[in-house]
JSON list of C-alpha atoms in Angstrom, two decimals:
[
{"chain": "A", "resi": 1, "resn": "ALA", "atom": "CA", "xyz": [3.33, -0.93, -0.83]},
{"chain": "A", "resi": 2, "resn": "TYR", "atom": "CA", "xyz": [4.28, 1.58, -3.54]},
{"chain": "A", "resi": 3, "resn": "ALA", "atom": "CA", "xyz": [3.85, -1.02, -6.28]},
{"chain": "A", "resi": 4, "resn": "ASP", "atom": "CA", "xyz": [0.44, -2.15, -5.04]},
{"chain": "A", "resi": 5, "resn": "ARG", "atom": "CA", "xyz": [-0.72, 1.44, -4.70]},
{"chain": "A", "resi": 6, "resn": "GLY", "atom": "CA", "xyz": [0.56, 2.06, -8.22]},
{"chain": "A", "resi": 7, "resn": "LEU", "atom": "CA", "xyz": [-1.51, -0.83, -9.52]},
{"chain": "A", "resi": 8, "resn": "ALA", "atom": "CA", "xyz": [-4.57, 0.53, -7.73]},
{"chain": "A", "resi": 9, "resn": "LYS", "atom": "CA", "xyz": [-3.99, 3.97, -9.26]},
{"chain": "A", "resi": 10, "resn": "ALA", "atom": "CA", "xyz": [-3.65, 2.37, -12.68]},
{"chain": "A", "resi": 11, "resn": "MET", "atom": "CA", "xyz": [-7.02, 0.65, -12.26]},
{"chain": "A", "resi": 12, "resn": "LYS", "atom": "CA", "xyz": [-8.53, 3.95, -11.14]},
{"chain": "A", "resi": 13, "resn": "GLY", "atom": "CA", "xyz": [-7.28, 5.70, -14.28]},
{"chain": "A", "resi": 14, "resn": "ASP", "atom": "CA", "xyz": [-4.36, 7.66, -12.80]},
{"chain": "A", "resi": 15, "resn": "PRO", "atom": "CA", "xyz": [-1.44, 6.81, -15.11]},
{"chain": "A", "resi": 16, "resn": "ALA", "atom": "CA", "xyz": [0.90, 9.49, -13.78]},
{"chain": "A", "resi": 17, "resn": "GLY", "atom": "CA", "xyz": [0.35, 8.53, -10.14]},
{"chain": "A", "resi": 18, "resn": "SER", "atom": "CA", "xyz": [0.59, 4.89, -11.05]},
{"chain": "A", "resi": 19, "resn": "ALA", "atom": "CA", "xyz": [3.91, 5.30, -12.84]},
{"chain": "A", "resi": 20, "resn": "ALA", "atom": "CA", "xyz": [5.34, 7.44, -10.03]},
{"chain": "A", "resi": 21, "resn": "ASP", "atom": "CA", "xyz": [4.51, 4.85, -7.37]},
{"chain": "A", "resi": 22, "resn": "VAL", "atom": "CA", "xyz": [5.83, 1.88, -9.30]},
{"chain": "A", "resi": 23, "resn": "ASN", "atom": "CA", "xyz": [8.98, 3.76, -10.30]},
{"chain": "A", "resi": 24, "resn": "THR", "atom": "CA", "xyz": [9.56, 4.59, -6.61]},
{"chain": "A", "resi": 25, "resn": "ALA", "atom": "CA", "xyz": [9.18, 0.91, -5.72]},
{"chain": "A", "resi": 26, "resn": "VAL", "atom": "CA", "xyz": [11.65, -0.09, -8.43]},
{"chain": "A", "resi": 27, "resn": "ARG", "atom": "CA", "xyz": [14.11, 2.57, -7.29]},
{"chain": "A", "resi": 28, "resn": "LEU", "atom": "CA", "xyz": [13.91, 1.22, -3.72]},
{"chain": "A", "resi": 29, "resn": "ARG", "atom": "CA", "xyz": [14.30, -2.42, -4.80]},
{"chain": "A", "resi": 30, "resn": "PRO", "atom": "CA", "xyz": [15.90, -2.47, -8.27]},
{"chain": "A", "resi": 31, "resn": "LYS", "atom": "CA", "xyz": [16.64, -6.21, -8.21]},
{"chain": "A", "resi": 32, "resn": "ASP", "atom": "CA", "xyz": [13.06, -7.27, -7.43]},
{"chain": "A", "resi": 33, "resn": "ALA", "atom": "CA", "xyz": [11.75, -9.14, -10.46]},
{"chain": "A", "resi": 34, "resn": "ALA", "atom": "CA", "xyz": [8.13, -8.94, -9.31]},
{"chain": "A", "resi": 35, "resn": "LEU", "atom": "CA", "xyz": [8.32, -5.14, -9.15]},
{"chain": "A", "resi": 36, "resn": "ARG", "atom": "CA", "xyz": [9.74, -4.99, -12.68]},
{"chain": "A", "resi": 37, "resn": "MET", "atom": "CA", "xyz": [6.88, -7.21, -13.83]},
{"chain": "A", "resi": 38, "resn": "LYS", "atom": "CA", "xyz": [4.34, -4.87, -12.19]},
{"chain": "A", "resi": 39, "resn": "GLN", "atom": "CA", "xyz": [6.06, -1.94, -13.86]},
{"chain": "A", "resi": 40, "resn": "GLY", "atom": "CA", "xyz": [5.74, -3.70, -17.20]},
{"chain": "A", "resi": 41, "resn": "TYR", "atom": "CA", "xyz": [2.07, -4.45, -16.53]},
{"chain": "A", "resi": 42, "resn": "ILE", "atom": "CA", "xyz": [1.31, -0.79, -15.84]},
{"chain": "A", "resi": 43, "resn": "LEU", "atom": "CA", "xyz": [3.26, 0.38, -18.89]},
{"chain": "A", "resi": 44, "resn": "PHE", "atom": "CA", "xyz": [1.47, -2.21, -21.02]},
{"chain": "A", "resi": 45, "resn": "HIS", "atom": "CA", "xyz": [-1.92, -0.88, -19.94]},
{"chain": "A", "resi": 46, "resn": "GLN", "atom": "CA", "xyz": [-0.78, 2.67, -20.67]},
{"chain": "A", "resi": 47, "resn": "GLY", "atom": "CA", "xyz": [0.00, 1.63, -24.24]},
{"chain": "A", "resi": 48, "resn": "LYS", "atom": "CA", "xyz": [3.76, 2.08, -23.77]},
{"chain": "A", "resi": 49, "resn": "PHE", "atom": "CA", "xyz": [4.56, -1.25, -25.35]},
{"chain": "A", "resi": 50, "resn": "GLN", "atom": "CA", "xyz": [8.29, -0.89, -26.03]},
{"chain": "A", "resi": 51, "resn": "VAL", "atom": "CA", "xyz": [8.99, 0.28, -22.47]},
{"chain": "A", "resi": 52, "resn": "ALA", "atom": "CA", "xyz": [6.75, -2.50, -21.13]},
{"chain": "A", "resi": 53, "resn": "LEU", "atom": "CA", "xyz": [8.83, -5.01, -23.11]},
{"chain": "A", "resi": 54, "resn": "ALA", "atom": "CA", "xyz": [12.00, -3.62, -21.55]},
{"chain": "A", "resi": 55, "resn": "ALA", "atom": "CA", "xyz": [10.52, -3.92, -18.04]},
{"chain": "A", "resi": 56, "resn": "SER", "atom": "CA", "xyz": [9.45, -7.52, -18.74]},
{"chain": "A", "resi": 57, "resn": "ASP", "atom": "CA", "xyz": [12.91, -8.29, -20.14]},
{"chain": "A", "resi": 58, "resn": "GLN", "atom": "CA", "xyz": [14.46, -6.96, -16.93]},
{"chain": "A", "resi": 59, "resn": "ALA", "atom": "CA", "xyz": [12.07, -9.02, -14.79]},
{"chain": "A", "resi": 60, "resn": "ILE", "atom": "CA", "xyz": [13.03, -12.14, -16.72]},
{"chain": "A", "resi": 61, "resn": "ARG", "atom": "CA", "xyz": [16.76, -11.38, -16.38]},
{"chain": "A", "resi": 62, "resn": "LEU", "atom": "CA", "xyz": [16.30, -11.00, -12.62]},
{"chain": "A", "resi": 63, "resn": "ASP", "atom": "CA", "xyz": [14.16, -14.14, -12.27]},
{"chain": "A", "resi": 64, "resn": "PRO", "atom": "CA", "xyz": [14.03, -16.42, -15.32]},
{"chain": "A", "resi": 65, "resn": "ASN", "atom": "CA", "xyz": [11.48, -18.67, -13.57]},
{"chain": "A", "resi": 66, "resn": "GLN", "atom": "CA", "xyz": [8.77, -16.01, -13.19]},
{"chain": "A", "resi": 67, "resn": "ALA", "atom": "CA", "xyz": [5.97, -17.20, -15.45]},
{"chain": "A", "resi": 68, "resn": "SER", "atom": "CA", "xyz": [3.97, -13.99, -15.14]},
{"chain": "A", "resi": 69, "resn": "ALA", "atom": "CA", "xyz": [6.78, -11.93, -16.69]},
{"chain": "A", "resi": 70, "resn": "TYR", "atom": "CA", "xyz": [6.80, -14.21, -19.75]},
{"chain": "A", "resi": 71, "resn": "ARG", "atom": "CA", "xyz": [3.01, -13.99, -19.91]},
{"chain": "A", "resi": 72, "resn": "GLU", "atom": "CA", "xyz": [3.01, -10.18, -19.79]},
{"chain": "A", "resi": 73, "resn": "ARG", "atom": "CA", "xyz": [5.78, -9.97, -22.37]},
{"chain": "A", "resi": 74, "resn": "GLY", "atom": "CA", "xyz": [3.86, -12.40, -24.56]},
{"chain": "A", "resi": 75, "resn": "PHE", "atom": "CA", "xyz": [0.77, -10.18, -24.43]},
{"chain": "A", "resi": 76, "resn": "VAL", "atom": "CA", "xyz": [2.82, -7.15, -25.46]},
{"chain": "A", "resi": 77, "resn": "HIS", "atom": "CA", "xyz": [4.41, -9.06, -28.34]},
{"chain": "A", "resi": 78, "resn": "ALA", "atom": "CA", "xyz": [0.94, -10.14, -29.48]},
{"chain": "A", "resi": 79, "resn": "LEU", "atom": "CA", "xyz": [-0.37, -6.57, -29.45]},
{"chain": "A", "resi": 80, "resn": "ILE", "atom": "CA", "xyz": [2.51, -5.22, -31.50]},
{"chain": "A", "resi": 81, "resn": "GLY", "atom": "CA", "xyz": [2.12, -8.02, -34.05]},
{"chain": "A", "resi": 82, "resn": "ASN", "atom": "CA", "xyz": [5.13, -10.11, -33.09]},
{"chain": "A", "resi": 83, "resn": "SER", "atom": "CA", "xyz": [3.21, -13.40, -33.01]},
{"chain": "A", "resi": 84, "resn": "ASP", "atom": "CA", "xyz": [6.21, -15.76, -33.00]},
{"chain": "A", "resi": 85, "resn": "ALA", "atom": "CA", "xyz": [7.71, -14.05, -29.93]},
{"chain": "A", "resi": 86, "resn": "ALA", "atom": "CA", "xyz": [4.26, -13.96, -28.29]},
{"chain": "A", "resi": 87, "resn": "LEU", "atom": "CA", "xyz": [3.76, -17.71, -28.75]},
{"chain": "A", "resi": 88, "resn": "SER", "atom": "CA", "xyz": [7.25, -18.45, -27.53]},
{"chain": "A", "resi": 89, "resn": "ASP", "atom": "CA", "xyz": [6.77, -16.40, -24.35]},
{"chain": "A", "resi": 90, "resn": "LEU", "atom": "CA", "xyz": [3.28, -17.76, -23.66]},
{"chain": "A", "resi": 91, "resn": "ASP", "atom": "CA", "xyz": [4.48, -21.34, -24.21]},
{"chain": "A", "resi": 92, "resn": "HIS", "atom": "CA", "xyz": [7.35, -20.72, -21.81]},
{"chain": "A", "resi": 93, "resn": "ALA", "atom": "CA", "xyz": [4.96, -19.27, -19.20]},
{"chain": "A", "resi": 94, "resn": "ALA", "atom": "CA", "xyz": [2.74, -22.36, -19.55]},
{"chain": "A", "resi": 95, "resn": "ARG", "atom": "CA", "xyz": [5.73, -24.66, -19.02]},
{"chain": "A", "resi": 96, "resn": "LEU", "atom": "CA", "xyz": [6.79, -22.74, -15.91]},
{"chain": "A", "resi": 97, "resn": "ALA", "atom": "CA", "xyz": [3.31, -22.60, -14.39]},
{"chain": "A", "resi": 98, "resn": "PRO", "atom": "CA", "xyz": [1.09, -25.18, -16.11]},
{"chain": "A", "resi": 99, "resn": "ARG", "atom": "CA", "xyz": [-1.67, -25.11, -13.51]},
{"chain": "A", "resi": 100, "resn": "VAL", "atom": "CA", "xyz": [-2.09, -21.36, -13.12]},
{"chain": "A", "resi": 101, "resn": "ARG", "atom": "CA", "xyz": [-5.44, -20.08, -14.38]},
{"chain": "A", "resi": 102, "resn": "TYR", "atom": "CA", "xyz": [-5.26, -16.50, -15.55]},
{"chain": "A", "resi": 103, "resn": "TRP", "atom": "CA", "xyz": [-8.81, -16.32, -16.81]},
{"chain": "A", "resi": 104, "resn": "THR", "atom": "CA", "xyz": [-11.79, -18.57, -17.18]},
{"chain": "A", "resi": 105, "resn": "VAL", "atom": "CA", "xyz": [-14.24, -19.07, -20.02]},
{"chain": "A", "resi": 106, "resn": "GLY", "atom": "CA", "xyz": [-17.90, -19.70, -19.48]},
{"chain": "A", "resi": 107, "resn": "PRO", "atom": "CA", "xyz": [-20.22, -19.26, -16.51]}
]
């Protein structure tokens, strides 16, 4: 519940509240890869790219089969200009979840 509320606060433009909620969720369940991925997502959207990479790394260590953690880490790598790492992560995410549609193009 804390993580989901944190994501909602992030979308509403409340970075401090968002971070507090997600950090509480991670503190309560430190070995939950999905929570670490949500933490990385929030940090990514706050422009805290190095910390977002660390959260994504932790999510991947906890669950190496979580495609969304590779995808998020790939986006961060792309934004900081690390294109080889970005392609590697995004390729790995596609291999793990080849049928997941993250966005659509067109009408």
